[in-house]
mmCIF file of C-alpha atoms and ligand atoms in Angstrom:
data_model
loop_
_atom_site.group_PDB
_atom_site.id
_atom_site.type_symbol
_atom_site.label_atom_id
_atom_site.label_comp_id
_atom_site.label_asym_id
_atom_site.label_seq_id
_atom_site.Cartn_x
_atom_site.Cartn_y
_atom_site.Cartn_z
ATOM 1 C CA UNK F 236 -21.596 0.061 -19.685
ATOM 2 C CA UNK F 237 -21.761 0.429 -15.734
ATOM 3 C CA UNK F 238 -19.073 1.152 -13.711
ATOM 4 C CA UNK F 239 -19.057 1.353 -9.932
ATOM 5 C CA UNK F 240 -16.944 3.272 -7.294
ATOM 6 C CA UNK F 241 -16.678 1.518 -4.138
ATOM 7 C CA UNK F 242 -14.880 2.607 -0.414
ATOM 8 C CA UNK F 243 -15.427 3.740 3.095
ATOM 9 C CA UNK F 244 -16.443 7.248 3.780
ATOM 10 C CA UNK F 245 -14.164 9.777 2.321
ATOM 11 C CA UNK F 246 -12.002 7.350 0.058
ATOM 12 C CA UNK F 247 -12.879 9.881 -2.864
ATOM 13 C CA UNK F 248 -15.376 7.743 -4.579
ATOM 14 C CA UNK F 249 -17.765 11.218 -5.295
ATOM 15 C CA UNK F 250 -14.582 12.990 -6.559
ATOM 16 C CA UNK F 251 -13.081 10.050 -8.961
ATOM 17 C CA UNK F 252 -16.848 9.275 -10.268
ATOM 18 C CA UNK F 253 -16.987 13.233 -11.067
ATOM 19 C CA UNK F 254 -13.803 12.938 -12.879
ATOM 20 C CA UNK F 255 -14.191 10.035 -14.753
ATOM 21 C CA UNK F 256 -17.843 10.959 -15.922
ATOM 22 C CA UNK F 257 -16.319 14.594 -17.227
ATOM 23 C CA UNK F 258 -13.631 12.704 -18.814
ATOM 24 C CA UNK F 259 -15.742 10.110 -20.389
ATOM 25 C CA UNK F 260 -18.571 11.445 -20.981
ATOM 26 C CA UNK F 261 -20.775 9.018 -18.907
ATOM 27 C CA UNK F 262 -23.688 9.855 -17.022
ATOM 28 C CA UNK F 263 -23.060 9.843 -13.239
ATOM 29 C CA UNK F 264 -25.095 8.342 -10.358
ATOM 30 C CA UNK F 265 -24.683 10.304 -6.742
ATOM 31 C CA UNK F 266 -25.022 9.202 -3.621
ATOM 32 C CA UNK F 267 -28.180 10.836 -1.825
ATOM 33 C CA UNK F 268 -26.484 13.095 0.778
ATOM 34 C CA UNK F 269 -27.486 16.411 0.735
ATOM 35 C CA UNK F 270 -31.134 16.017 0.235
ATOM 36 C CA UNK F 271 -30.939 12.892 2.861
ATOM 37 C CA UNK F 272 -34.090 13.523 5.717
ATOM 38 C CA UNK F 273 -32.364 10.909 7.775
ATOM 39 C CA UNK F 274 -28.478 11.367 7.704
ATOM 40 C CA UNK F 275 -28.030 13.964 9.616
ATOM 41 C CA UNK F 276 -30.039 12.429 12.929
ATOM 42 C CA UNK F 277 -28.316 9.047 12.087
ATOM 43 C CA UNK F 278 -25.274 10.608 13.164
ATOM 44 C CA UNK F 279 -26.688 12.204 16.296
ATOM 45 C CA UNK F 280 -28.592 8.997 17.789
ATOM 46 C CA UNK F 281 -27.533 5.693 15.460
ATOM 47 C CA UNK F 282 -29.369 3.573 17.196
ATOM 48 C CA UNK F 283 -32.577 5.425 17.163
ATOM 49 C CA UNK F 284 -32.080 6.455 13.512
ATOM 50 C CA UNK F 285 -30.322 3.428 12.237
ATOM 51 C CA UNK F 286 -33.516 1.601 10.233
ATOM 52 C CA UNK F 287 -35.207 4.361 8.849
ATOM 53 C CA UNK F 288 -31.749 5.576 7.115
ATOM 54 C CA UNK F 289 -31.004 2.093 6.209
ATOM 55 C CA UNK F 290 -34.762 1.740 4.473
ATOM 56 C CA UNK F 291 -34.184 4.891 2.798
ATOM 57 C CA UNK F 292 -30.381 3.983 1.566
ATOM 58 C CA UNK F 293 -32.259 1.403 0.292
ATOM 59 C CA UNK F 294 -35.035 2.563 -1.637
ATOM 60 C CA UNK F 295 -32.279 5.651 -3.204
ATOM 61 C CA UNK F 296 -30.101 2.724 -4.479
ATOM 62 C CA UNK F 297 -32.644 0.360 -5.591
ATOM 63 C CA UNK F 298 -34.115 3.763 -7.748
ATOM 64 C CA UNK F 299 -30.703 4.227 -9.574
ATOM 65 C CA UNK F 300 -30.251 0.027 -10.303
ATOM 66 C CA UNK F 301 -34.033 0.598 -12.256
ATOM 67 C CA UNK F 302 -32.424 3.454 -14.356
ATOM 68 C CA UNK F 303 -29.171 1.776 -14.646
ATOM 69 C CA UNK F 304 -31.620 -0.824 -16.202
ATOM 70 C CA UNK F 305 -33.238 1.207 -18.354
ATOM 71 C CA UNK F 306 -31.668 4.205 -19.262
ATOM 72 C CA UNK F 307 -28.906 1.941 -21.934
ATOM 73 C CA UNK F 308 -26.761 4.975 -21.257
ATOM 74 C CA UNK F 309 -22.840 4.342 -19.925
ATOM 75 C CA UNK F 310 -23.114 5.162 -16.202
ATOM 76 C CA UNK F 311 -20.880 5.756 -13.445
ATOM 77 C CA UNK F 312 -22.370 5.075 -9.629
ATOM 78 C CA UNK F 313 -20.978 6.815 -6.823
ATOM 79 C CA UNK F 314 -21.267 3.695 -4.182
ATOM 80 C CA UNK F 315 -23.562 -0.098 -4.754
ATOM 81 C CA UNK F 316 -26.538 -1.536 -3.180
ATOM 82 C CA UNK F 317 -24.449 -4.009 -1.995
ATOM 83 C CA UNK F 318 -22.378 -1.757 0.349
ATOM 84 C CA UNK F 319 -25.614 -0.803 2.015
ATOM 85 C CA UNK F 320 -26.227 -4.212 2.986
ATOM 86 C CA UNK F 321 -23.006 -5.793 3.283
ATOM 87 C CA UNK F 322 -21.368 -3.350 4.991
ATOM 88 C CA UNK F 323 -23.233 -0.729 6.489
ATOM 89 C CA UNK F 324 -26.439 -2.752 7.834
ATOM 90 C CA UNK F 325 -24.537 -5.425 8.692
ATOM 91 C CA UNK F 326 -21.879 -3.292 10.967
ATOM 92 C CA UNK F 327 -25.149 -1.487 12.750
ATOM 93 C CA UNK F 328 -26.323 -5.001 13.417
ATOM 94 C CA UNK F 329 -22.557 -6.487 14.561
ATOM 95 C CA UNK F 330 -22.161 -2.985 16.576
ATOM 96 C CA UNK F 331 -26.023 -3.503 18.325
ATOM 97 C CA UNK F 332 -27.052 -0.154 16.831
ATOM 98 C CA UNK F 333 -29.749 -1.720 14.600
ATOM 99 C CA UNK F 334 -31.571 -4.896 16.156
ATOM 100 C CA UNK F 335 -31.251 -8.883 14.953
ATOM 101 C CA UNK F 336 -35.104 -7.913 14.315
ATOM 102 C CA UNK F 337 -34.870 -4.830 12.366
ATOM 103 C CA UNK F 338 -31.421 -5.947 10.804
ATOM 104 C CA UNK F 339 -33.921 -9.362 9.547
ATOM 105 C CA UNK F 340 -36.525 -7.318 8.162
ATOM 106 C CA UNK F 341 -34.386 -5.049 5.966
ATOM 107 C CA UNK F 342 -32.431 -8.284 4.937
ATOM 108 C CA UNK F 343 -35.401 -9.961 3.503
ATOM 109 C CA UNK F 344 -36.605 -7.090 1.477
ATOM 110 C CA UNK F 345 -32.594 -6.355 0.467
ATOM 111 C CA UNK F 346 -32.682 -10.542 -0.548
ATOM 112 C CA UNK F 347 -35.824 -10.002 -2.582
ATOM 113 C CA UNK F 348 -34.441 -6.536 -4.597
ATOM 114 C CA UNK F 349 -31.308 -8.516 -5.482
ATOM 115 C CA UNK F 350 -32.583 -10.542 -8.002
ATOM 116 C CA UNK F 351 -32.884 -7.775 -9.866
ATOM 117 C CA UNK F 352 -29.539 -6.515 -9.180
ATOM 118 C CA UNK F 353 -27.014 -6.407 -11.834
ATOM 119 C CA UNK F 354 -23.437 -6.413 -11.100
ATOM 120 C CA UNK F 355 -21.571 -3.962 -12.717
ATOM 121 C CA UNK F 356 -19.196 -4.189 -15.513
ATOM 122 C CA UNK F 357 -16.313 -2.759 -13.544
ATOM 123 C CA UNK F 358 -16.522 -2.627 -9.565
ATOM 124 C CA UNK F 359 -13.616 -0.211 -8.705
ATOM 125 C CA UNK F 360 -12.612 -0.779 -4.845
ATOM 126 C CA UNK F 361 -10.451 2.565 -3.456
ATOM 127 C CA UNK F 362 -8.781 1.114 -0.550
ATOM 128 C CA UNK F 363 -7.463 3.704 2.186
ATOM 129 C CA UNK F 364 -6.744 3.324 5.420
ATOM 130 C CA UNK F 365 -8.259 4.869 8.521
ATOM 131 C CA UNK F 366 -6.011 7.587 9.191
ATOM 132 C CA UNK F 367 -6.212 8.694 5.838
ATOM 133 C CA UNK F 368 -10.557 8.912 5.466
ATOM 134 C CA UNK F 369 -10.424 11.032 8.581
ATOM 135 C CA UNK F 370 -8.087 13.190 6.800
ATOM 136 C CA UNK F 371 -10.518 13.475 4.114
ATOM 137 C CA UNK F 372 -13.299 13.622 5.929
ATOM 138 C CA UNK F 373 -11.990 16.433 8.290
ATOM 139 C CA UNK F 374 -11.524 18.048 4.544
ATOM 140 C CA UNK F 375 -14.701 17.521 3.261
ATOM 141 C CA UNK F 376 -16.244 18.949 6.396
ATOM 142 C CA UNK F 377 -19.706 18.013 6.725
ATOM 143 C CA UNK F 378 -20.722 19.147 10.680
ATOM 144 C CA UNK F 379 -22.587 16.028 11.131
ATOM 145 C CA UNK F 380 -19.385 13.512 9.815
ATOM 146 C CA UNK F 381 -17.665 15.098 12.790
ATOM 147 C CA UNK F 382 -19.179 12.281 15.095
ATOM 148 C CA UNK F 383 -17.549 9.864 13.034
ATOM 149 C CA UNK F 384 -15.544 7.315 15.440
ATOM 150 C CA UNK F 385 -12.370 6.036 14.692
ATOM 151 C CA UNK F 386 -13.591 2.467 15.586
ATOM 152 C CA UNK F 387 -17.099 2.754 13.289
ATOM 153 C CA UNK F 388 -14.044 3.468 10.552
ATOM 154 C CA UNK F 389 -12.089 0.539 11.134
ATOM 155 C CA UNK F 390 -14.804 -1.697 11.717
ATOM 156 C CA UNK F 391 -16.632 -0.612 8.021
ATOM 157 C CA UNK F 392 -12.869 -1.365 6.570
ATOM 158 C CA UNK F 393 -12.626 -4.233 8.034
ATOM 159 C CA UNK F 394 -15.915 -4.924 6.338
ATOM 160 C CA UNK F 395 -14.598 -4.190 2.806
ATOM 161 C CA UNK F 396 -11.758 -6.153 3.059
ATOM 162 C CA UNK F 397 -13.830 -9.205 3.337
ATOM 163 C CA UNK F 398 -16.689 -8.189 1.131
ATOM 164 C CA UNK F 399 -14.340 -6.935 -1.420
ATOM 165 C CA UNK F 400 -11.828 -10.617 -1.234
ATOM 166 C CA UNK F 401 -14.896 -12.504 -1.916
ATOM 167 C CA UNK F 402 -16.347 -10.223 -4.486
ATOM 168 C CA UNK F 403 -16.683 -12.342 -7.668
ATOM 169 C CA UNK F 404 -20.091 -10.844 -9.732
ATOM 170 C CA UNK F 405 -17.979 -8.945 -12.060
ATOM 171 C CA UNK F 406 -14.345 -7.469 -13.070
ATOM 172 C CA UNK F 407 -12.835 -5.893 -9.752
ATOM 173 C CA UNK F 408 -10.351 -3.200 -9.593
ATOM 174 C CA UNK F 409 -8.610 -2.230 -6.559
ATOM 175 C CA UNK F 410 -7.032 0.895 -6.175
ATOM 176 C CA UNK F 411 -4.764 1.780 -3.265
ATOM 177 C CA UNK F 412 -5.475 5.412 -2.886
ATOM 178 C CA UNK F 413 -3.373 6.492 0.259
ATOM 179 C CA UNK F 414 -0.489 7.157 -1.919
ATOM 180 C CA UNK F 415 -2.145 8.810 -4.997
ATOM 181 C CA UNK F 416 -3.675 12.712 -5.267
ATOM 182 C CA UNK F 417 -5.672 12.587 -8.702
ATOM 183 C CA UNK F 418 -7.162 15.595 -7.637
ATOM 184 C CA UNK F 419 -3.561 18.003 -7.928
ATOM 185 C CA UNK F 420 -1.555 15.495 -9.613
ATOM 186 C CA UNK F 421 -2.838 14.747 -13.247
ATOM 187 C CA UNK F 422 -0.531 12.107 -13.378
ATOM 188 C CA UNK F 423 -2.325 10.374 -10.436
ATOM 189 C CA UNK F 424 -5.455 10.486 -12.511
ATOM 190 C CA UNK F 425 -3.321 8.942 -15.559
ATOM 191 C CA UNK F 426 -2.809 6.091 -13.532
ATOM 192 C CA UNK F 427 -6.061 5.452 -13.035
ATOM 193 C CA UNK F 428 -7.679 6.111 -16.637
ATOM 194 C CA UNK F 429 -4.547 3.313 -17.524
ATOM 195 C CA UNK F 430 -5.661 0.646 -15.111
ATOM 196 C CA UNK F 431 -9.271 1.212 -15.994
ATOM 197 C CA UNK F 432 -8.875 1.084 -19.503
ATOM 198 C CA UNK F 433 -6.675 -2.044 -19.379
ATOM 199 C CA UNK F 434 -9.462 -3.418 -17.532
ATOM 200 C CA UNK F 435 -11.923 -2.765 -20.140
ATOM 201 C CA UNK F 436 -10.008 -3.615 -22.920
ATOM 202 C CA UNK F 437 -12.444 -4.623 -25.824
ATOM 203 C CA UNK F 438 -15.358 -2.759 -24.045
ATOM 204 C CA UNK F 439 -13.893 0.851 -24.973
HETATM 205 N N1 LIG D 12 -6.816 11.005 -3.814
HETATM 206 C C1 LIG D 12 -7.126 12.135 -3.208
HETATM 207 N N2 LIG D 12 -6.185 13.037 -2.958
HETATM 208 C C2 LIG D 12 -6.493 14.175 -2.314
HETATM 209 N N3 LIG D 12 -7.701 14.515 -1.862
HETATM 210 C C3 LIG D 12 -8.678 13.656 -2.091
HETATM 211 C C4 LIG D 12 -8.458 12.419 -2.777
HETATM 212 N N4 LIG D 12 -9.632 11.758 -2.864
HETATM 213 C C5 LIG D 12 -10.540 12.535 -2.233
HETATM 214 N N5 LIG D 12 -9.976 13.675 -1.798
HETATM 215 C C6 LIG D 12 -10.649 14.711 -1.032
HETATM 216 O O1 LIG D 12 -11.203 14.080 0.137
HETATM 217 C C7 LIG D 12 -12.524 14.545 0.424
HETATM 218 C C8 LIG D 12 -13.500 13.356 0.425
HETATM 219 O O2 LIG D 12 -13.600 12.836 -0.892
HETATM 220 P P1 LIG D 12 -15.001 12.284 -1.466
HETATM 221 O O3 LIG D 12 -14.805 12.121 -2.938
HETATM 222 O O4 LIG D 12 -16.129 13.150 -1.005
HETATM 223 O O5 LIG D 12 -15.049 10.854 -0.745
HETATM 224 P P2 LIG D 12 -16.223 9.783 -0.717
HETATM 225 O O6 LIG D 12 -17.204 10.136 -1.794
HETATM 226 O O7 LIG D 12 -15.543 8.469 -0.942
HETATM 227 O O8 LIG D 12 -16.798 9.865 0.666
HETATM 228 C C9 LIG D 12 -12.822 15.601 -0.614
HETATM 229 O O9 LIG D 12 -12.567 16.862 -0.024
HETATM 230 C C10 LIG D 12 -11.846 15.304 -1.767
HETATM 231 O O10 LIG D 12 -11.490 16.465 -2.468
HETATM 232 N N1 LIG D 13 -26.157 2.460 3.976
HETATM 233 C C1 LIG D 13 -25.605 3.457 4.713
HETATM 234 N N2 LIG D 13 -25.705 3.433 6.052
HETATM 235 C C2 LIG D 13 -25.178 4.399 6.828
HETATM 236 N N3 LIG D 13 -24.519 5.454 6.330
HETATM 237 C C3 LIG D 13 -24.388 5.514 4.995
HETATM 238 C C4 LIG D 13 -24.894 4.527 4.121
HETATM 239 N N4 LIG D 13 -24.583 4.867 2.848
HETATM 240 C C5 LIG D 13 -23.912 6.026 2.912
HETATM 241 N N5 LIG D 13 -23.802 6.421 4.212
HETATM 242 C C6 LIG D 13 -23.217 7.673 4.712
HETATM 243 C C7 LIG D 13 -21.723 7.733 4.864
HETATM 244 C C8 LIG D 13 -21.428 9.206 4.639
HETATM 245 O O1 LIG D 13 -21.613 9.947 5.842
HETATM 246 C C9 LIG D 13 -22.508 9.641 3.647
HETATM 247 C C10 LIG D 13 -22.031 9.664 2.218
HETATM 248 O O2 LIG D 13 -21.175 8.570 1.936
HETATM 249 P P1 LIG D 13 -19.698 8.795 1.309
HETATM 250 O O3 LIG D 13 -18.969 7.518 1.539
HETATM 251 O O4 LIG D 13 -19.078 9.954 2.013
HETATM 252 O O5 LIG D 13 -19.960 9.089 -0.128
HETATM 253 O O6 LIG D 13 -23.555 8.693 3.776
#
């Protein structure tokens, strides 16, 4: 089985997929962050930086959908290969920080990794709103996130909204997490592990 965590920056999607893989016993799939040679310089110059993180984003996910593939294991991914493309390229491109030219390249090699693209069994969307991720974010506290406008925020929700209300691959499960704290509140993460599980009824 393959499930998927999906939201903007700081929605939790590291911390739920942690959770749920300790409390399920799946093997989970991280986001390549820390050991990133491009992230950090993305955020100081996006424009100059904008293609080479976007080819490496790339390559990281399309690595993880080939042992998705292959391992048979249950797995639970920290962020899709989608959101690369359909939300982050295509907001550099809208916001003229990567070019119609560069922005056309990476699409053709994104349209010719897709075929072998599975969706996943369960997509799970955490929806939050902007004033909330910067809250997290300011939490979290990488230096380099600091740089992080309000408007590049709104414009990648804004971007979800519409990728996520035409999403129809697979099962979809949208959690509105502005109001929940599974991290203190164990109820909170009871909620979840109930809506998931209804979700996957038959699959358990
Ligand atoms: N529902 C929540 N309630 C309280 N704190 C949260 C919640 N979700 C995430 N956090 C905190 O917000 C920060 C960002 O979460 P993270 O899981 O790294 O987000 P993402 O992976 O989506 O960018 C972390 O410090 C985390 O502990
Ligand atoms: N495809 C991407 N383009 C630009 N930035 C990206 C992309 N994928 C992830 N990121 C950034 C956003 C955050 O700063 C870090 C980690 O993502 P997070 O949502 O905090 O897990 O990478």
């Amino acid at each position: 089985m393959h499930i998927a965590v999906t939201g903007n920056i700081g929605a939790g999607k590291t911390t739920l997929t942690t959770m749920l893989s300790k409390h399920y016993g799946w093997d989970a799939q991280f986001e390549d962050v820390d050991h990133n040679p491009y992230l950090e310089d993305f955020y100081a110059d996006m424009s100059k930086w904008s293609f080479a993180l976007q080819i490496y984003f790339l390559g990281s996910r399309f690595r993880q959908v080939k042992e998705i593939r292959e391992s048979g294991k249950n797995i639970i991914q920290d962020r899709t290969i989608y959101e690369d493309a359909h939300i982050f390229a295509e907001n550099l491109n809208d916001m003229n920080l990567l070019s119609d030219r560069d922005f056309n390249n990476y699409a053709s090699v994104f349209n010719l990794m897709k075929s072998f693209v599975s969706a996943p069994d369960l997509l799970i969307y955490l929806k939050s709103d902007v004033p909330n991720l910067v809250k997290k974010i300011y939490k979290r506290g990488r230096e380099y996130e600091a740089s992080i406008s309000i408007e590049y925020l709104s414009k990648l929700n804004q971007k979800y909204e519409k990728w996520i209300s035409n999403y129809t691959e697979g099962k979809l499960l949208i959690i509105e997490v502005d109001d929940l704290d599974f991290v203190e509140k164990p109820e909170d993460f009871g909620f979840i592990l109930e809506k998931i599980e209804a979700e996957l009824n038959g699959l358990f």
